[in-house]
Coordinates of C-alpha atoms in Angstrom, one line a residue:
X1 CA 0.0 0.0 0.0
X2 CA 0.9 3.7 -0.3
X3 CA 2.9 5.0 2.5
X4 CA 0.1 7.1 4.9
X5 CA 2.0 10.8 4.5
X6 CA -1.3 12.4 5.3
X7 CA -2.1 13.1 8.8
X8 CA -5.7 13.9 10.2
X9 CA -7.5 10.3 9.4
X10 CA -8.0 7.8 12.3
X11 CA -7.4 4.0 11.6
X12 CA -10.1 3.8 14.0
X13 CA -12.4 1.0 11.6
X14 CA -10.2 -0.4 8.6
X15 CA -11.7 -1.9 5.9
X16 CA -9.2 -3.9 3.8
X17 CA -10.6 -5.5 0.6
X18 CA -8.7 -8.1 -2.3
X19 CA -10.2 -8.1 -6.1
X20 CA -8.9 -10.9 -7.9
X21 CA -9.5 -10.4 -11.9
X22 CA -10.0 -12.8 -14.4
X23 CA -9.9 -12.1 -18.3
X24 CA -11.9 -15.2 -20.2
X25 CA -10.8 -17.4 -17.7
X26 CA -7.6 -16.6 -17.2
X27 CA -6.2 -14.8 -13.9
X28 CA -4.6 -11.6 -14.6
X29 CA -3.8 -10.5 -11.1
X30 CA -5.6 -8.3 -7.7
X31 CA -6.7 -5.2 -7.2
X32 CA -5.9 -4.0 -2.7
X33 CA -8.2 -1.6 -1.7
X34 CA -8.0 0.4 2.4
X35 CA -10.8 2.7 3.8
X36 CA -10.3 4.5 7.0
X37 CA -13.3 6.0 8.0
X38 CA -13.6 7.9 10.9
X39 CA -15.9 10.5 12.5
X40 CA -16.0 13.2 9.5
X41 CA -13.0 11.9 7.4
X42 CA -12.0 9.2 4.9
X43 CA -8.7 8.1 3.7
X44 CA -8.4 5.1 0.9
X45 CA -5.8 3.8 -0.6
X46 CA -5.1 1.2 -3.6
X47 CA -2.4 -1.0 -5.4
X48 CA -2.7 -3.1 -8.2
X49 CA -0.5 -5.5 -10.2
X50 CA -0.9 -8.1 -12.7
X51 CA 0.1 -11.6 -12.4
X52 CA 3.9 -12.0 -12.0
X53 CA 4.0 -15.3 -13.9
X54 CA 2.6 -13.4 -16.8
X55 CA 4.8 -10.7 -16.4
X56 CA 6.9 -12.0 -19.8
X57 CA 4.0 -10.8 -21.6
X58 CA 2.7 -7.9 -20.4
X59 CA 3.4 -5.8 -16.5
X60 CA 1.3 -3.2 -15.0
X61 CA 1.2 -1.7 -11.7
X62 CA -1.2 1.0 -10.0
X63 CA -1.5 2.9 -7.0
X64 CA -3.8 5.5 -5.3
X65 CA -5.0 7.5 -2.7
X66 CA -7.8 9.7 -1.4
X67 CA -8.4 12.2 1.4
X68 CA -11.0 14.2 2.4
X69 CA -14.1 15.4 4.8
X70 CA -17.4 13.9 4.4
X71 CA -21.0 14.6 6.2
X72 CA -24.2 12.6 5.7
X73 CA -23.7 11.6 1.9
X74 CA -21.6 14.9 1.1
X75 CA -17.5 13.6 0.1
X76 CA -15.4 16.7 -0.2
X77 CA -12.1 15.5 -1.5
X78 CA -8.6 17.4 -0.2
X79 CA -6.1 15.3 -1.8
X80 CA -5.9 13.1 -4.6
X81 CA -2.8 10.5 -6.3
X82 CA -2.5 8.4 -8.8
X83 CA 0.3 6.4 -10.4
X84 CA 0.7 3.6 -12.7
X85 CA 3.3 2.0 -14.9
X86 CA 2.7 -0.2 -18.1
X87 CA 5.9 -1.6 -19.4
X88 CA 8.3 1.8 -19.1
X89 CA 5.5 3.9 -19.1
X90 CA 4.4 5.7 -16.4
X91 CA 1.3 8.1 -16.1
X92 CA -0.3 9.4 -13.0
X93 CA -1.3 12.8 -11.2
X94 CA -1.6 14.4 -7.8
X95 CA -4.6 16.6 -7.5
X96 CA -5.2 19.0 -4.4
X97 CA -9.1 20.3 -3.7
X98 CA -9.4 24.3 -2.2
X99 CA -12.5 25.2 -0.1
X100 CA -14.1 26.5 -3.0
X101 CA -13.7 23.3 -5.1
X102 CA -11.4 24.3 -7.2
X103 CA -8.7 21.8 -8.0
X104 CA -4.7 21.7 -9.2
X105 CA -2.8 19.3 -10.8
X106 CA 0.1 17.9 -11.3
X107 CA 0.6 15.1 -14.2
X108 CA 3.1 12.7 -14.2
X109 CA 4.2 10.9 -17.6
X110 CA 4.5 12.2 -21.1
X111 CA 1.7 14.6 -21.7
X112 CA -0.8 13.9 -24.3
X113 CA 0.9 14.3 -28.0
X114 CA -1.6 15.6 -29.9
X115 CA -4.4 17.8 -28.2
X116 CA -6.9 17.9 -31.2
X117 CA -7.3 14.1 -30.7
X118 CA -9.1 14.8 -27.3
X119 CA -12.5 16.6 -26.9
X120 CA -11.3 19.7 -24.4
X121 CA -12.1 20.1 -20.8
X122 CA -13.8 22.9 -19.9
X123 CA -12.3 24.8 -17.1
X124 CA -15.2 25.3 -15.5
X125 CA -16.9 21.6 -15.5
X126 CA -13.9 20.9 -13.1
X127 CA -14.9 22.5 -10.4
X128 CA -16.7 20.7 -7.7
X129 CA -15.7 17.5 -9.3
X130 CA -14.4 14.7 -7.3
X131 CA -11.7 12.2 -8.0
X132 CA -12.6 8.4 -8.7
X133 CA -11.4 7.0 -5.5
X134 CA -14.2 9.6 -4.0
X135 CA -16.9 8.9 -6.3
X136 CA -16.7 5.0 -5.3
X137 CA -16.8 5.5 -1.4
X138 CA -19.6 8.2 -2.0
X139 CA -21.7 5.5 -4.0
X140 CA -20.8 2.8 -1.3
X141 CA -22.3 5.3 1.6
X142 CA -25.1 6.1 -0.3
X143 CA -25.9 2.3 -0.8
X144 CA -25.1 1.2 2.7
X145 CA -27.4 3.8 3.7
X146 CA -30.6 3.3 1.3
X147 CA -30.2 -0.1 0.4
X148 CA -30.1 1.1 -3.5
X149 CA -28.0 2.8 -6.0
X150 CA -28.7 5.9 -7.4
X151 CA -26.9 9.3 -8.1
X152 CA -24.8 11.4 -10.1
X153 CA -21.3 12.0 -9.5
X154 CA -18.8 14.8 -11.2
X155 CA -15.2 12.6 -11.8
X156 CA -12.2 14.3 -12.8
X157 CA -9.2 12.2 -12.6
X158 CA -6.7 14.6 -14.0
X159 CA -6.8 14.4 -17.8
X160 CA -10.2 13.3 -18.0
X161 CA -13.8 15.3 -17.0
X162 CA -16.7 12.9 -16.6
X163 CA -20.4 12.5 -15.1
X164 CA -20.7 8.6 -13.6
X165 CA -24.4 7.9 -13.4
X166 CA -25.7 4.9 -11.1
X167 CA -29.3 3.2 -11.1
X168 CA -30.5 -0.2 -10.1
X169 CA -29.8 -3.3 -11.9
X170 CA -32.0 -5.7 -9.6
X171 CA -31.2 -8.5 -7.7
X172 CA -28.8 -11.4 -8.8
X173 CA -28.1 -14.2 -6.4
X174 CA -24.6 -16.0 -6.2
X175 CA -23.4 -19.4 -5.7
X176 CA -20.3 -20.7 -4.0
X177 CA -17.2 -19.9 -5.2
X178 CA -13.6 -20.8 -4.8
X179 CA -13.0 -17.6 -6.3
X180 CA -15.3 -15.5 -3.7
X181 CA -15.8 -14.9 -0.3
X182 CA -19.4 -14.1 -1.0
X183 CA -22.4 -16.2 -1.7
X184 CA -26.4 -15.4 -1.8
X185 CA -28.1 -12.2 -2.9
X186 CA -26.6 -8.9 -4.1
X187 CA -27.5 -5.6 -5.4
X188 CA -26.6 -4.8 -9.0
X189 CA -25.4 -1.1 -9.7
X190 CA -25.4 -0.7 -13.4
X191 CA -22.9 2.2 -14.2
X192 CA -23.4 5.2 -17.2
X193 CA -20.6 7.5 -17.8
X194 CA -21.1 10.5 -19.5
X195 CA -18.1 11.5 -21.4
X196 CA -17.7 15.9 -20.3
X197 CA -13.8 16.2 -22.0
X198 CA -10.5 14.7 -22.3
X199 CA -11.5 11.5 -24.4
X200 CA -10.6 10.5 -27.7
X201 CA -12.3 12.1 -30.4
X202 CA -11.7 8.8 -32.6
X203 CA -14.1 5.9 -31.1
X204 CA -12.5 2.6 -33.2
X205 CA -11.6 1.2 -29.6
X206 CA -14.9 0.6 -28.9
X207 CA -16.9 -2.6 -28.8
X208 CA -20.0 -2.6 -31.7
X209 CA -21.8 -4.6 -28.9
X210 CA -20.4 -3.3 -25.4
X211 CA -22.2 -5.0 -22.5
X212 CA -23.5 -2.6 -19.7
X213 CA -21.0 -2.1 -16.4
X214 CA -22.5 -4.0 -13.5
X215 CA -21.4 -3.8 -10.9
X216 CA -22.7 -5.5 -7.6
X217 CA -23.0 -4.8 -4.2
X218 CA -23.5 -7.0 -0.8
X219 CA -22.1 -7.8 2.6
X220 CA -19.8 -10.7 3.2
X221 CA -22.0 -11.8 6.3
X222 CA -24.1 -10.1 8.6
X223 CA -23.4 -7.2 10.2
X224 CA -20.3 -6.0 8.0
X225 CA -20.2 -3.3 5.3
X226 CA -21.4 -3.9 2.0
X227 CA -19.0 -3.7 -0.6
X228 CA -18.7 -5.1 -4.3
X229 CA -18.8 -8.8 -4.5
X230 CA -18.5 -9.1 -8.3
X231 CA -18.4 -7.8 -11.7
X232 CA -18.7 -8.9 -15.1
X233 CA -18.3 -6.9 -18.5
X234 CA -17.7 -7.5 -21.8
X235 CA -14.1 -6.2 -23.6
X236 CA -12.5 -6.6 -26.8
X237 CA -10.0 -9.3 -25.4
X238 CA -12.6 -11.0 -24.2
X239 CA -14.9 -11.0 -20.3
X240 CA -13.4 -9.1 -17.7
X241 CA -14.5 -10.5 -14.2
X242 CA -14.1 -9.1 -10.7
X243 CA -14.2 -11.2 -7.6
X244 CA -14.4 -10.5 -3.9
X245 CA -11.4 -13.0 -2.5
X246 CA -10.7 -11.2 0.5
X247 CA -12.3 -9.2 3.3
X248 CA -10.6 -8.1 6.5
X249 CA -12.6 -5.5 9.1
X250 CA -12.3 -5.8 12.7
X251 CA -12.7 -9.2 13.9
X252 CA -13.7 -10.5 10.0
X253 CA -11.5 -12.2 8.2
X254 CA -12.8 -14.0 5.2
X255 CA -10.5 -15.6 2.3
X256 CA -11.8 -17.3 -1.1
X257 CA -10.1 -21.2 -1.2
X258 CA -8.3 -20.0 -3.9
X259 CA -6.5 -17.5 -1.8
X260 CA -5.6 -19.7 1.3

């Protein structure tokens, strides 16, 4: 995990989660996720990396983090990083929030070559936006609090200005799995993203048929936070799948048989 150099949030009740991901079938590594929420503040923090035995063919890594003050349903981001490497590559940015909502940044990596290949961002859609790390805690609070999911969230990650908009997918129920920690009932939260600036102009990446983004929602066991379980969608190289192997939170510990 990212070193904690951001003082303020109390590791008062840690949630610590482990995605596994699987392209058709094939395991392409997990995805670490912390939340520290305590009181009015929040800190998260991720890391990623793809399977090491594949890592002849193809590495990637990825870390972030989040800080900020929440109340009720309201996330007010402070601090934002990002940073991943594909092969030599490496791209990320550090944001920073004023009271106002305003927000600087910082890129790291080569900036983009060719600026007429990306729709613009307009300056002023930026403001009051929240980072991606933000907008999932936000939507995982809202849920935990009226059961459903719902809402529209302002994203700005650094290069790119979007609207993520949530409703409910209904109610899919899960068997057991050597790949999960979770079996039974959960929530489906079928995501829309509307594209405000910095995307490509040219759309030829795109699948003629995509699938929608599900993504869905339960708790482990009873009593403990809900959290996504599991995630399917359709890509070009074939079905991207997400699956709850770990969860850690107090005195829960649950592991997936694959993980043990």
């Amino acid at each position: 995990m990212l070193v904690n150099a951001w003082s303020g949030v109390v590791a008062a009740n840690t949630l610590e989660l482990t995605h596994t991901v699987y392209l058709g079938g094939l395991y392409m590594g997990s995805f670490n996720t912390e939340v520290e929420q305590d009181k009015n503040r929040y800190l998260i923090q991720t890391d990623a990396a793809t399977n090491k035995s594949m890592s002849w063919m193809f590495s990637w890594i990825a870390k972030g983090a989040s800080q900020g003050t929440f109340e009720e349903l309201k996330f007010k981001p402070e601090m934002h990083t990002h940073y991943s490497k594909w092969r030599d590559k490496e791209r990320g940015a550090d944001l920073t929030y004023t009271n106002s909502g305003d927000v600087k940044v910082d890129l790291v990596g080569k900036p983009y070559s060719d600026m007429n290949k990306y729709t613009p961002v307009k300056s002023g859609s930026i403001s009051g936006s929240m980072d991606p790390l933000t907008m999932v805690l936000a939507a995982l609070n809202r849920f935990e609090k009226n059961g459903s999911c719902s809402g529209s969230y302002p994203v700005y990650d650094g290069r790119r200005r979007y609207d993520v908009l949530l409703r409910d997918a209904g109610v899919r129920s899960f068997k057991k799995s050597n790949y999960s920690v979770f079996r039974g009932e959960a929530r489906g939260c079928a995501f829309e993203v509307v594209e405000k600036g910095g995307f490509r102009k040219e759309k030829s990446y795109e699948l003629e048929d995509p699938s929608d983004l599900v993504v869905w929602v339960a708790s482990p066991t009873n009593d403990t936070r809900p959290v996504p379980v599991r995630m399917q969608v359709k890509t070009q190289l074939g079905m991207l799948e997400l699956h709850l192997d770990q969860y850690r939170m107090g005195d829960t510990r649950l592991a997936s048989q694959n993980s043990k």
